Coordinates of C-alpha atoms in Angstrom, one line a residue:
S679 CA 162.8 157.1 54.5
G680 CA 165.7 159.7 55.4
G681 CA 166.9 156.9 57.1
V682 CA 165.0 156.5 60.3
T683 CA 163.7 153.2 60.4
Y684 CA 160.1 152.7 61.4
V685 CA 158.7 150.3 63.8
N686 CA 155.6 149.5 64.1
N687 CA 152.8 147.3 66.3
I688 CA 155.4 146.2 68.8
A689 CA 154.2 144.0 71.7
Y690 CA 155.8 143.4 75.0
P691 CA 154.8 141.2 77.4
S692 CA 153.1 141.7 80.9
G693 CA 156.0 142.5 83.2
S694 CA 158.5 143.3 80.9
K695 CA 161.2 146.5 81.2
Y696 CA 162.5 145.8 77.7
F697 CA 160.9 149.1 76.1
E698 CA 161.7 151.2 78.9
Q699 CA 165.2 149.9 78.5
T700 CA 165.8 149.5 74.5
Y701 CA 165.2 152.8 73.0
V702 CA 167.7 153.4 70.4
Q703 CA 167.6 156.7 68.9
G704 CA 166.9 156.5 65.4
L705 CA 164.2 154.1 65.7
I706 CA 160.5 155.3 66.1
F707 CA 158.1 153.6 67.3
T708 CA 155.0 154.5 65.5
N709 CA 152.5 152.5 67.7
P710 CA 154.2 150.2 69.9
R711 CA 151.7 148.2 72.6
V712 CA 153.4 148.2 76.1
T713 CA 151.1 145.4 78.4
D714 CA 152.5 146.0 81.6
D715 CA 151.2 148.9 83.6
T716 CA 153.8 148.9 86.4
L717 CA 156.0 150.7 83.6
G718 CA 154.2 154.2 85.0
V719 CA 152.8 155.1 81.4
P720 CA 149.5 154.1 79.6
S721 CA 149.5 150.0 78.2
T722 CA 149.3 152.4 75.2
L723 CA 152.7 154.2 73.9
S724 CA 153.2 156.7 71.0
I725 CA 156.4 157.2 70.6
T726 CA 158.1 160.7 68.5
G727 CA 161.0 161.9 67.4
S728 CA 162.8 162.4 70.1
V729 CA 163.6 166.2 71.1
I730 CA 167.2 168.0 72.3
T731 CA 165.6 169.6 74.7
I732 CA 162.5 170.2 77.7
S733 CA 161.7 174.0 78.8
V734 CA 160.0 173.4 82.2
Y735 CA 159.7 177.0 83.2
N736 CA 158.0 180.1 80.4
I737 CA 160.2 180.2 77.4
A738 CA 159.6 182.9 73.9
L739 CA 158.9 180.4 71.7
S740 CA 161.2 182.5 69.2
G741 CA 164.8 182.7 68.4
L742 CA 167.8 180.4 69.0
Q743 CA 168.4 180.7 72.8
T744 CA 169.9 178.5 75.5
I745 CA 167.2 176.1 77.6
D746 CA 168.9 173.9 80.7
G747 CA 172.4 174.6 79.4
V748 CA 171.5 173.5 75.9
T749 CA 172.1 176.1 73.0
L750 CA 169.7 176.0 69.9
S751 CA 170.9 175.4 65.9
L752 CA 167.6 176.4 63.5
G753 CA 165.7 172.5 63.4
D754 CA 166.7 171.6 66.4
R755 CA 163.3 170.0 68.2
V756 CA 162.5 171.2 71.8
L757 CA 159.7 169.9 74.6
V758 CA 158.0 173.3 75.8
N759 CA 155.9 172.0 78.9
G760 CA 155.8 175.4 81.4
Q761 CA 153.8 178.1 79.1
S762 CA 152.0 180.2 81.4
D763 CA 149.5 179.5 79.1
S764 CA 149.1 175.7 78.6
T765 CA 148.3 175.6 75.4
Q766 CA 151.1 176.6 73.6
N767 CA 153.4 173.3 75.7
G768 CA 153.7 170.9 72.5
I769 CA 157.0 170.3 70.8
Y770 CA 158.4 172.6 68.9
T771 CA 161.2 173.1 66.4
A772 CA 163.5 176.1 66.9
A773 CA 163.8 178.7 64.9
T774 CA 165.6 182.3 64.9
G775 CA 162.0 183.9 64.6
S776 CA 158.7 182.5 65.7
W777 CA 158.4 178.7 66.6
S778 CA 156.4 176.5 64.9
R779 CA 155.4 172.9 66.6
A780 CA 156.9 170.1 65.4
S781 CA 155.0 168.0 62.2
D782 CA 155.2 165.6 64.1
A783 CA 152.9 167.1 67.4
N784 CA 150.7 169.8 65.4
T785 CA 147.3 168.5 64.9
S786 CA 145.6 166.5 67.5
A787 CA 145.0 163.7 65.9
Q788 CA 148.8 163.2 67.6
F789 CA 148.2 163.9 70.5
I790 CA 146.8 160.9 71.9
P791 CA 147.4 159.0 75.8
G792 CA 150.5 157.7 75.7
L793 CA 152.5 160.6 73.1
T794 CA 155.9 159.9 74.6
V795 CA 158.7 161.8 74.2
Y796 CA 162.8 161.4 74.6
V797 CA 164.7 164.0 76.1
D798 CA 168.2 164.0 74.7
K799 CA 170.2 166.8 76.6
G800 CA 170.1 169.2 78.9
S801 CA 172.2 170.0 82.1
T802 CA 169.3 169.0 85.2
T803 CA 167.9 165.5 85.4
Y804 CA 165.5 166.4 83.0
G805 CA 168.3 165.1 80.1
N806 CA 168.2 161.7 79.2
S807 CA 164.6 161.0 79.6
G808 CA 160.6 160.1 78.7
W809 CA 157.9 162.5 78.9
T810 CA 154.6 161.0 78.5
F811 CA 151.4 163.7 77.4
S812 CA 149.3 163.2 80.5
G813 CA 146.3 166.1 78.9
T814 CA 142.9 165.9 78.1
F815 CA 142.4 163.6 75.3
P816 CA 141.2 164.9 72.5
A817 CA 143.8 168.3 72.8
I818 CA 142.3 170.7 70.5
I819 CA 145.6 172.2 69.5
G820 CA 146.2 175.8 71.0
T821 CA 142.4 175.4 73.4
T822 CA 143.4 172.3 75.5
P823 CA 145.8 172.8 78.2
I824 CA 148.8 170.5 77.4
S825 CA 150.9 169.1 79.9
F826 CA 153.6 165.9 79.9
V827 CA 155.1 164.2 82.8
R828 CA 158.2 162.3 83.5
T829 CA 157.8 158.6 83.2
V830 CA 160.7 157.9 81.9
N831 CA 164.8 158.1 83.8
R832 CA 167.2 156.5 81.0

């Protein structure tokens, strides 16, 4: 739908690095299975749409600001992972006013173990990286602290 390809229920053989090495922007893996825990991520992954950048420090969740050298545009997706109140962390859509949580990461059911997001840009080492949800499950949006750990370097 809308030029996006969905790939469901992918299984990868034990010991395979295939998953890390072949992520292609525009593909959304909705329920892949990785059977090798040596990848540094859970054996079940839920890949959501990529974000343009990540904030690892406290920011205002409003306005079109510059984060990690990336000037945001209306509708850009941002991984927020450094809020003083970690219940505010998550994936957001940038706006001129208040930001909103991205539609694919705005409910507790979407914050599952293995939820992974890729960061496309950034002037530091955070560009071209993957981050996996490491918080408590189930995550109650707005109540449970949300955090992501870096799991993939592209």
